[in-house]
Coordinates of N, CA and C in Angstrom, one line a residue:
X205 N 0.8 -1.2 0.0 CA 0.0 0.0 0.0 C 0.9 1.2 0.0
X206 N 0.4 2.5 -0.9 CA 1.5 3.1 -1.0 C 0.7 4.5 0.6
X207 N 2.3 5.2 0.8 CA 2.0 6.1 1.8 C 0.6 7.1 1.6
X208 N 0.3 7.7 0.3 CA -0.9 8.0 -0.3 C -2.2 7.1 0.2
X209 N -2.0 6.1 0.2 CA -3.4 5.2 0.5 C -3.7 5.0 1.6
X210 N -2.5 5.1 2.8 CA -2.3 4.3 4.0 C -3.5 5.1 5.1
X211 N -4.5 5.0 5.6 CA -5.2 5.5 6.8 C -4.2 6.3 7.8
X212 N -4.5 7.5 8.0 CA -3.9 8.6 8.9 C -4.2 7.5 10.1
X213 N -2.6 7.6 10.6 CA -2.0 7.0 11.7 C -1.3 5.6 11.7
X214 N -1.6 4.7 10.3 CA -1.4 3.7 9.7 C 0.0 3.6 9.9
X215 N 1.1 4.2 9.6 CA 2.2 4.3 9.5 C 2.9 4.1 10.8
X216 N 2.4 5.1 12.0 CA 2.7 5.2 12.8 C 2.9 4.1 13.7
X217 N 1.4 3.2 13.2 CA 1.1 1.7 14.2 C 1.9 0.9 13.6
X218 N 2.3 1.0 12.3 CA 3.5 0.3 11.6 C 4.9 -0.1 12.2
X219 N 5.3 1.3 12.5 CA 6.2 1.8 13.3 C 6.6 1.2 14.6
X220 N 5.8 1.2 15.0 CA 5.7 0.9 16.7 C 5.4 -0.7 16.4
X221 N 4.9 -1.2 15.6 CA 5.0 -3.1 15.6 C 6.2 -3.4 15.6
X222 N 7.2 -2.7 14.5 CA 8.6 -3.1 14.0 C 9.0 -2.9 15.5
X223 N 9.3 -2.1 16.6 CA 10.1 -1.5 17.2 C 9.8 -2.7 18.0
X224 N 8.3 -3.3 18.7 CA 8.1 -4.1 19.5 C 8.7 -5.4 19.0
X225 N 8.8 -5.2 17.8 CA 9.4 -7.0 17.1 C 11.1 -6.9 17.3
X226 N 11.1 -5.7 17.1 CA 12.9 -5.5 17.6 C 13.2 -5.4 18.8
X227 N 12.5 -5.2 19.9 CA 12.8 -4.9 21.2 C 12.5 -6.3 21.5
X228 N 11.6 -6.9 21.5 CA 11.2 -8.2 21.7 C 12.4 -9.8 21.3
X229 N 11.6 -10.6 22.6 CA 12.6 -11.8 22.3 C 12.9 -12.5 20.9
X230 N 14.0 -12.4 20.4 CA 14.3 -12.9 19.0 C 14.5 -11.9 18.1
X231 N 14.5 -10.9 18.4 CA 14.3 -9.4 17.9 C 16.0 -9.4 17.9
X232 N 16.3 -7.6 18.0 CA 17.8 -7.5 17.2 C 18.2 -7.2 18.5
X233 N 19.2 -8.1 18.6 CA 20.6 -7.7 20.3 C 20.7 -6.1 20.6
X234 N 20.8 -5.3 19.5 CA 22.1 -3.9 19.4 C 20.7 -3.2 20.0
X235 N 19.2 -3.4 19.5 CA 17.8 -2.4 19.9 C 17.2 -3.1 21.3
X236 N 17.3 -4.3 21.7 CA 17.0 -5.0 23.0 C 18.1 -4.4 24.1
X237 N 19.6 -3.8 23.9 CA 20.3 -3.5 24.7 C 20.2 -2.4 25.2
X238 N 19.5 -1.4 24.5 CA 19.4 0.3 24.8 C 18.7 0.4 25.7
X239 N 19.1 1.9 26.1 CA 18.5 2.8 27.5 C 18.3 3.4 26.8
X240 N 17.2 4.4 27.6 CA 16.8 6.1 27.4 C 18.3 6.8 27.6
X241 N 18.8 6.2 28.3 CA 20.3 6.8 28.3 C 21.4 6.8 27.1
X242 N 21.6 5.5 26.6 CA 22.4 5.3 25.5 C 21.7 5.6 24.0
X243 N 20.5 6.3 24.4 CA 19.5 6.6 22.6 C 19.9 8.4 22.9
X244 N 20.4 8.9 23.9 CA 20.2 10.1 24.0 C 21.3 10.9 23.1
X245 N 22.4 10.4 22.4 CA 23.4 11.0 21.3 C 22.5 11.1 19.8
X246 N 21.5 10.0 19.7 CA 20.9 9.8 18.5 C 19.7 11.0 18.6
X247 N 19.1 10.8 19.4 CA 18.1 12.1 19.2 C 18.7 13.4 19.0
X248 N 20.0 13.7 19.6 CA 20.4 15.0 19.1 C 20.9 14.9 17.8
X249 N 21.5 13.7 17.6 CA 21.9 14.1 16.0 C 20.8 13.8 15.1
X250 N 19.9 13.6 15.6 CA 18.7 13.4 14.0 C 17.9 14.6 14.3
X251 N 17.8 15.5 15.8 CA 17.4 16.8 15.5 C 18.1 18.0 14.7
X252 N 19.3 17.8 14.9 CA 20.4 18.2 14.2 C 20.2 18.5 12.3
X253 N 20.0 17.1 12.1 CA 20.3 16.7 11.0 C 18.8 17.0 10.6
X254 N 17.7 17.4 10.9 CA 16.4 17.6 10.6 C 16.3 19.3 10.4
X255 N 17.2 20.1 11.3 CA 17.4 21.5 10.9 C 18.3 21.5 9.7
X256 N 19.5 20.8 10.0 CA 20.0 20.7 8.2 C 19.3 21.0 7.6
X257 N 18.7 19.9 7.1 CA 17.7 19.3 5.9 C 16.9 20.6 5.5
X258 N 16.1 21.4 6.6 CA 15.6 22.4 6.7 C 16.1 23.7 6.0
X259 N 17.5 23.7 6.6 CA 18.1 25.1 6.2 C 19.0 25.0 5.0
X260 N 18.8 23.6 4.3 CA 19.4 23.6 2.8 C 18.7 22.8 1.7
X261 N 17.7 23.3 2.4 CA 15.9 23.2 1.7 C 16.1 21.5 0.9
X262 N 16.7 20.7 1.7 CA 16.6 19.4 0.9 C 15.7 18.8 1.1
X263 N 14.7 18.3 0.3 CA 13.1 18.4 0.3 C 12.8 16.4 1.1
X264 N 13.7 15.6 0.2 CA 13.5 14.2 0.6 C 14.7 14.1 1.6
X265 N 15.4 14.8 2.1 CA 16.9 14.8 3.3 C 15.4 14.5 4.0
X266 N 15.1 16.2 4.5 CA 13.7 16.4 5.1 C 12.7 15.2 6.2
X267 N 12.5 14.6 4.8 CA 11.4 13.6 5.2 C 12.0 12.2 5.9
X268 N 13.5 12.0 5.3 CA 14.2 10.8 5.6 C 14.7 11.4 7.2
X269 N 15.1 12.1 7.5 CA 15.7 13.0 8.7 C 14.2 12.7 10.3
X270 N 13.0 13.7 9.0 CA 12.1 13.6 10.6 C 11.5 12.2 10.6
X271 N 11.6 11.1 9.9 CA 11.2 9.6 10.3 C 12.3 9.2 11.1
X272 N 13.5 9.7 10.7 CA 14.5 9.0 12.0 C 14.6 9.7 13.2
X273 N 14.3 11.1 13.4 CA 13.5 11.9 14.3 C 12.1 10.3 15.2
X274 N 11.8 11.0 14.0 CA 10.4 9.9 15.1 C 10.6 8.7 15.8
X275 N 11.7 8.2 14.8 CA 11.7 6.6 15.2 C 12.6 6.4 16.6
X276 N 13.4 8.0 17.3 CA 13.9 7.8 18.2 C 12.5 8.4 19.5
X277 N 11.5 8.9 18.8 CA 10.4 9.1 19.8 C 9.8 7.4 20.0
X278 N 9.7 6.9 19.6 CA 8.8 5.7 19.0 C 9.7 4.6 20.5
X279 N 11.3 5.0 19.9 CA 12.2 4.0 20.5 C 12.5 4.3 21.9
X280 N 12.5 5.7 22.3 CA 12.2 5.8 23.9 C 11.0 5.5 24.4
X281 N 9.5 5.9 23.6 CA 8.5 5.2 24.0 C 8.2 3.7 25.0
X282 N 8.7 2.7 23.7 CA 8.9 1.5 23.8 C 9.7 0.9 25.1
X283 N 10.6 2.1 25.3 CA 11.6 1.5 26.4 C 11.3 2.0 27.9
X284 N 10.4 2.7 27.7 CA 9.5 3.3 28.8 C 8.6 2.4 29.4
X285 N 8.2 1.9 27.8 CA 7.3 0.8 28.3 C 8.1 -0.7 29.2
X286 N 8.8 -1.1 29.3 CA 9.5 -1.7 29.9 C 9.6 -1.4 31.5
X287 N 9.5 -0.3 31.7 CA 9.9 0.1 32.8 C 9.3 -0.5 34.0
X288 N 9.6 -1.1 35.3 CA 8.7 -1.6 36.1 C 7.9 -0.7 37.0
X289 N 8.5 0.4 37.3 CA 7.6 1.4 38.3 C 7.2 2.5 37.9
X290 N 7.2 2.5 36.6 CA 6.4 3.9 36.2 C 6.4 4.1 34.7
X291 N 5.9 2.6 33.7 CA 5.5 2.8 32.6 C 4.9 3.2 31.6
X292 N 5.1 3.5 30.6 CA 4.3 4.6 29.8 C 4.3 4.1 28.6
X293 N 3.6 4.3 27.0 CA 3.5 4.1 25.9 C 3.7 5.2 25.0
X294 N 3.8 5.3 23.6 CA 3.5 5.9 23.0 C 2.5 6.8 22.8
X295 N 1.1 6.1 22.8 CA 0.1 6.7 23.4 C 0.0 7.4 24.3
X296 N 0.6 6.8 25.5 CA 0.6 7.8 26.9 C 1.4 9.5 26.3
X297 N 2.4 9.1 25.7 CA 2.9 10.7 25.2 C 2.4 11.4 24.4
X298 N 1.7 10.4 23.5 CA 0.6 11.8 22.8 C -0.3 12.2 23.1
X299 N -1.5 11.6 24.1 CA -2.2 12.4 24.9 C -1.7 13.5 26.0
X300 N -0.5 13.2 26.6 CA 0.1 14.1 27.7 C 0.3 15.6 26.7
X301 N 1.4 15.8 25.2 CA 1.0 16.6 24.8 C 0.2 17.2 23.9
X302 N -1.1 16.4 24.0 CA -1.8 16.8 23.5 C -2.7 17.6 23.9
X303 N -2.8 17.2 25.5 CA -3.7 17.8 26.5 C -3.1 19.3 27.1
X304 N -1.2 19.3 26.9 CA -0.5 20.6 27.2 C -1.0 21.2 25.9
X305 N -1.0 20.9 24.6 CA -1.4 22.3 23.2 C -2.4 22.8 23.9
X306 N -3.6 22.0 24.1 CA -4.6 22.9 24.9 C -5.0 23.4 25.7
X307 N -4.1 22.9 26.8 CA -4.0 24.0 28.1 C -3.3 25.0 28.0
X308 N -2.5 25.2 26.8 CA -1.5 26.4 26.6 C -2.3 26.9 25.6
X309 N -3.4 26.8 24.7 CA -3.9 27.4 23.7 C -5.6 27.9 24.4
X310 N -5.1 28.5 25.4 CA -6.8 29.0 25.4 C -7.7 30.0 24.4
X311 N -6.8 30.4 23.9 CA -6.9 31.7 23.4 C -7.4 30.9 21.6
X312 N -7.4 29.2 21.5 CA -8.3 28.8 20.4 C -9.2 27.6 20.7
X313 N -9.0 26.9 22.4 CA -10.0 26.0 22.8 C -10.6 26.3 24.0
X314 N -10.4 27.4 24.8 CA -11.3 28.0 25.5 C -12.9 27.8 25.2
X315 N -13.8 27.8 26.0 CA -15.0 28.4 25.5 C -15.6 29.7 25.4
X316 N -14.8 30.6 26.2 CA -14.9 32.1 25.5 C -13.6 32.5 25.2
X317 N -12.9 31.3 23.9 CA -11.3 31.8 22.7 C -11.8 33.0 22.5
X318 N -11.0 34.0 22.3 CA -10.3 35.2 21.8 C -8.8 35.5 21.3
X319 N -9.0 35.3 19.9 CA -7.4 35.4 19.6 C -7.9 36.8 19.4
X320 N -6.4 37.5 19.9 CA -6.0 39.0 19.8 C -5.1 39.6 18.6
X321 N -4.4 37.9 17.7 CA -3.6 38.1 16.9 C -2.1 38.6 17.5
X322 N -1.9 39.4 19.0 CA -0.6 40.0 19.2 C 0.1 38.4 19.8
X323 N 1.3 38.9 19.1 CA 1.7 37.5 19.3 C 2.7 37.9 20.8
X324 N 2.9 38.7 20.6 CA 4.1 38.7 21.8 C 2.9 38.5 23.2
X325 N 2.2 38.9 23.1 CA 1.3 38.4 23.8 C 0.8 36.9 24.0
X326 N 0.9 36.5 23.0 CA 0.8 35.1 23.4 C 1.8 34.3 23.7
X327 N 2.9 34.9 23.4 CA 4.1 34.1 24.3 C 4.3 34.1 25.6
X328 N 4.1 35.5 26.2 CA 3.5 35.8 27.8 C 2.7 34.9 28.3
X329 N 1.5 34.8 27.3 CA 0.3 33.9 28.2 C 0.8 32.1 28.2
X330 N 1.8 31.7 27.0 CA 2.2 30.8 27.2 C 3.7 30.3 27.9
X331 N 4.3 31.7 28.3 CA 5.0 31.5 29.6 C 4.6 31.5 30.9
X332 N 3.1 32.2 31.1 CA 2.6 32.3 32.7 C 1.8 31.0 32.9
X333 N 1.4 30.5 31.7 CA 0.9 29.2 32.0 C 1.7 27.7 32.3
X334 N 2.8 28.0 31.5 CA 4.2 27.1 31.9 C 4.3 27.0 32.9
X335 N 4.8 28.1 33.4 CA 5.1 28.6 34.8 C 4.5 28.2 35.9
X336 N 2.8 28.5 35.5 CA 1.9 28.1 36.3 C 1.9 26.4 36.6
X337 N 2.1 25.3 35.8 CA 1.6 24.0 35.6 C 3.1 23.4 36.3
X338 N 4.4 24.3 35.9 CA 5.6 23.9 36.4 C 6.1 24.5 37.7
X339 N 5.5 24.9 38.8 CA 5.3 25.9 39.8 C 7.4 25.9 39.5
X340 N 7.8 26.8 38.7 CA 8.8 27.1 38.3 C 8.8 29.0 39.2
X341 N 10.1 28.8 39.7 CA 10.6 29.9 40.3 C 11.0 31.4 40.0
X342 N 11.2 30.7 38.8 CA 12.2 32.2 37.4 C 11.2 31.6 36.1
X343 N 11.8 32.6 35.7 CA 11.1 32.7 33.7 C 12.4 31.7 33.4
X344 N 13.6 31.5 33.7 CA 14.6 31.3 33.3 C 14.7 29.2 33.8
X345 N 14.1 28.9 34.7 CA 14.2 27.6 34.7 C 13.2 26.7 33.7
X346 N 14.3 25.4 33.8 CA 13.9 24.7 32.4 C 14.5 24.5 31.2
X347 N 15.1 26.1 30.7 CA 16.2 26.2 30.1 C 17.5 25.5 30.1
X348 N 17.6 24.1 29.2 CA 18.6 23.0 29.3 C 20.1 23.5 29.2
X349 N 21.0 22.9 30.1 CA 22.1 23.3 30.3 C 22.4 23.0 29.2
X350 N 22.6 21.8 28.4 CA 23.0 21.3 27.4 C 22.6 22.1 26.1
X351 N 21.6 23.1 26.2 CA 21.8 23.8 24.3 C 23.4 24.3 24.5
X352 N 23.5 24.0 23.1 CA 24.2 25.4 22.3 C 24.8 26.5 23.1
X353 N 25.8 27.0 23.2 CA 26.1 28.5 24.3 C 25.2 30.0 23.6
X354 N 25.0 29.6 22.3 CA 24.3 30.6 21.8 C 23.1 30.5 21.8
X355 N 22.3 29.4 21.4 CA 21.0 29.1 21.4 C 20.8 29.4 22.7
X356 N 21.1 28.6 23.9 CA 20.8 29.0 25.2 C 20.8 30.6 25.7
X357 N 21.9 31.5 25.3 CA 22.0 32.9 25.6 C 20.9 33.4 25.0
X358 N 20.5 33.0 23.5 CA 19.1 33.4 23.1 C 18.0 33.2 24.1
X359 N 18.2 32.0 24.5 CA 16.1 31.7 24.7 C 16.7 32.7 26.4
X360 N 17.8 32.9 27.1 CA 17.7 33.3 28.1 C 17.4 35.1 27.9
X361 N 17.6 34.8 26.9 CA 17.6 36.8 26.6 C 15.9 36.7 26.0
X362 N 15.7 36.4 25.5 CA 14.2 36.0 25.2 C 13.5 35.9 26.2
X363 N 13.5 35.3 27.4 CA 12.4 35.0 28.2 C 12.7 36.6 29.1
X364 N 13.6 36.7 29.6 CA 14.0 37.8 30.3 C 13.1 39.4 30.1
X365 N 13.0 39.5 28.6 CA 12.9 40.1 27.8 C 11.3 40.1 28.0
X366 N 10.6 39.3 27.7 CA 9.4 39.0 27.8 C 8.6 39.2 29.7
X367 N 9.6 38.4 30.4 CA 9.5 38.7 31.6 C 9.4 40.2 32.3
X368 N 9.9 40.7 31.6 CA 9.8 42.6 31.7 C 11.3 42.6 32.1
X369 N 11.3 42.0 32.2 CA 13.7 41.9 32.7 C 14.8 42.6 31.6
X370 N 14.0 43.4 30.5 CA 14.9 43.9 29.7 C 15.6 44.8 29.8
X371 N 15.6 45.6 31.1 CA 16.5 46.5 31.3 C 18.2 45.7 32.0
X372 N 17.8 44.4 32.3 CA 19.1 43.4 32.8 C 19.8 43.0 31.2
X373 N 19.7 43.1 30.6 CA 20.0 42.7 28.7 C 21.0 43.3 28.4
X374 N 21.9 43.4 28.3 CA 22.8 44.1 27.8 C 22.5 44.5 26.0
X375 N 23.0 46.0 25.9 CA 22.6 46.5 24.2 C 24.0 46.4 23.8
X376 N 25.3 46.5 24.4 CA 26.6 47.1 24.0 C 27.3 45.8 24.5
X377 N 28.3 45.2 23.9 CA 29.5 44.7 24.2 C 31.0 45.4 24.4
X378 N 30.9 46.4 25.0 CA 32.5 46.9 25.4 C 33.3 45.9 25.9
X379 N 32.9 44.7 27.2 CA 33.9 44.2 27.5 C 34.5 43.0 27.1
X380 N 34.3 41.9 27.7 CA 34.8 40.9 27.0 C 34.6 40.2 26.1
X381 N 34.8 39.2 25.7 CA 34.8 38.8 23.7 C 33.1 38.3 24.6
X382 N 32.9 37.3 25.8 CA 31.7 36.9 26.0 C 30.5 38.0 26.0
X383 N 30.8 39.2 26.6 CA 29.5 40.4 26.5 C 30.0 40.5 25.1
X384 N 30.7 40.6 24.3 CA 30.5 41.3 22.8 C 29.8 39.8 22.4
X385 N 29.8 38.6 22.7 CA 29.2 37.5 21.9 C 27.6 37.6 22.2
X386 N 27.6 37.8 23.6 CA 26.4 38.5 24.0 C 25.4 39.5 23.7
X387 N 25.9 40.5 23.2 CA 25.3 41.7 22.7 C 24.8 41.4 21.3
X388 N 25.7 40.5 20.6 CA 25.2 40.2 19.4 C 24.1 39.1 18.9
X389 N 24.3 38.3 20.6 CA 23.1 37.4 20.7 C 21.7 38.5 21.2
X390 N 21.7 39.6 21.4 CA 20.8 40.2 21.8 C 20.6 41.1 20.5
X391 N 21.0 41.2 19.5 CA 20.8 42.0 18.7 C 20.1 41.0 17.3
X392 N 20.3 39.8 17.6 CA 20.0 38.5 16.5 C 18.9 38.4 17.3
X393 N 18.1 38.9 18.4 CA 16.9 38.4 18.9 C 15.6 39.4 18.9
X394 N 16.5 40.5 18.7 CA 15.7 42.0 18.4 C 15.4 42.1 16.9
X395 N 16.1 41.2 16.2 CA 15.5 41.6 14.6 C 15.4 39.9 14.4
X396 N 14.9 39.1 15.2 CA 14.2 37.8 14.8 C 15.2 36.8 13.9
X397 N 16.4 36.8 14.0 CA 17.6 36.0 13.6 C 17.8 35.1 14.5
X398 N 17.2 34.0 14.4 CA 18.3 32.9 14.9 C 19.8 32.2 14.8
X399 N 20.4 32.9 16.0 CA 22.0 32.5 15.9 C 22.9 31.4 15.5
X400 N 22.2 30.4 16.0 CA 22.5 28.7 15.7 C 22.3 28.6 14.3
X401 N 21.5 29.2 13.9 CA 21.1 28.5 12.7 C 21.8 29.8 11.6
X402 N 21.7 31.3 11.8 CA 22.9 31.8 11.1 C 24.2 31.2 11.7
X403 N 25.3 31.1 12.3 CA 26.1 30.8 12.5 C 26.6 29.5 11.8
X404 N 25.2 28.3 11.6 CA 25.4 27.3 11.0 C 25.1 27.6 9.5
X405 N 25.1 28.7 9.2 CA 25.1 29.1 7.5 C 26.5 29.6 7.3
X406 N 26.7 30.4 7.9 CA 27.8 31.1 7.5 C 29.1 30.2 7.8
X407 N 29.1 29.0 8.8 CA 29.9 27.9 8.6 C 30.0 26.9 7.3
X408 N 28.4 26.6 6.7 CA 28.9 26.3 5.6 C 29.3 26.5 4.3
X409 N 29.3 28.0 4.7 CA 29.6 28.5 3.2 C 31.2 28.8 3.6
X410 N 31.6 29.0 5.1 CA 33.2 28.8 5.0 C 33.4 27.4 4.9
X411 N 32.7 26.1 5.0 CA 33.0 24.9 4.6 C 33.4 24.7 2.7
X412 N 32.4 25.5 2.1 CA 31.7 25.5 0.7 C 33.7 26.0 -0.3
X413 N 33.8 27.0 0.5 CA 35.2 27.8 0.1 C 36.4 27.1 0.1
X414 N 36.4 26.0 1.3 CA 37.3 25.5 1.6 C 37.8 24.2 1.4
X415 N 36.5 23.4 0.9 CA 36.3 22.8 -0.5 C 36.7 23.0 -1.7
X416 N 36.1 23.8 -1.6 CA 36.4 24.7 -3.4 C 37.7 24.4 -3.7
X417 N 38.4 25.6 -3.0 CA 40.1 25.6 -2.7 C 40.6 24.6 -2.6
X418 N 40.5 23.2 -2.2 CA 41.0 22.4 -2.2 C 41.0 21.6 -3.5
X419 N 40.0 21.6 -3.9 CA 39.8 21.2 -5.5 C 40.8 21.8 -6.7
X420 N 41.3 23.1 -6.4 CA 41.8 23.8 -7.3 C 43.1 23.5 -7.5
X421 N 43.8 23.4 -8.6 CA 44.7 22.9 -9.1 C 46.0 24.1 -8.1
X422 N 47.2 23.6 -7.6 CA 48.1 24.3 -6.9 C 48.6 25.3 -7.8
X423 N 48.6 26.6 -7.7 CA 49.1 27.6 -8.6 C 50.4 27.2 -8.8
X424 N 51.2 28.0 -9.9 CA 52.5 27.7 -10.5 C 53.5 28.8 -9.7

């Protein structure tokens, strides 16, 4: 049956047979051995490799990229399910956020919704609701130690910013190379640039050059 024909969600239940046939006895050694711990290098690099795909508009990278995306949702799923004191399914995770879109979206499943259209506004109402569900201390917890130094300085200048904390922001980098790396993470966030992902342009095209040059015959 081709993907065209298949019943929405067909694939999905596809999915999750293979994984239980692989996790299961007689199944594959290398997929029966894993933790949520030892799958945790794979999910970053197929998120990784899913913004690629994205930011060098490769249309079937794309598709091949977020199935292996999925298949590591699918594969912690599964190993969750295993767990003896506090198991969960696949299922269990899609109603959990499915039930957060809508407690974070009042403003389109409310019974008296009012969208206002201002969006910065709705980032507010979906940080005070976070906040609220995560009896979190700061605007700033939550934010994984493990992003990026730049991605992380963004979402921290971002929530701050939003939190009314903008006067704490620095606009100028006078001192060190970190405030000048800083300022320019605040200045990529004021005109809606994402740093990670410029920074990861402008590396490939110093990749692109340095290729090139290598290709080229050694001058005389």
């Amino acid at each position: 049956m081709s993907a065209a024909a298949q019943r929405p969600g067909e694939g999905v239940r596809a999915l999750v047979e293979v994984m239980d046939r692989l996790r299961s006895p007689g199944g594959c050694p290398w997929d029966a051995a894993q933790t949520h711990a030892s799958l945790v290098p794979y999910a970053i690099e197929e998120a990784y490799e899913v913004a690629e795909a994205v930011e060098t508009d490769d249309r079937a990278g794309l598709r091949e990229e977020l199935g292996d995306l999925l298949l590591q949702v699918v594969f912690h799923a599964r190993v969750a399910q295993e767990d003896a004191d506090d198991p969960f399914d696949l299922d269990d995770v899609a109603a959990e956020v499915t039930a957060k879109l809508v407690r974070r979206h009042p403003h389109v499943f409310a019974d008296d919704a009012e969208h206002t259209g201002d969006l910065e506004d709705l980032h507010v109402q979906w940080d005070r609701i976070k906040a609220h569900e995560k009896q979190r201390a700061s605007v700033l917890d939550g934010i994984p130690l493990a992003l990026g130094a730049l991605g992380r300085a963004q979402k921290v200048v971002s929530r701050a910013q939003r939190a009314g904390r903008g006067d704490l922001v620095p606009r100028r980098g006078d001192g060190s190379l970190g405030e000048r790396l800083l300022a320019l993470v605040v200045e990529a966030h004021e005109t809606g640039v994402d740093t990670e992902q410029e920074l990861r342009a402008a590396t490939r095209e110093l990749e692109a050059r340095v290729r090139d040059a290598e290709t080229r015959p050694p001058e005389e």
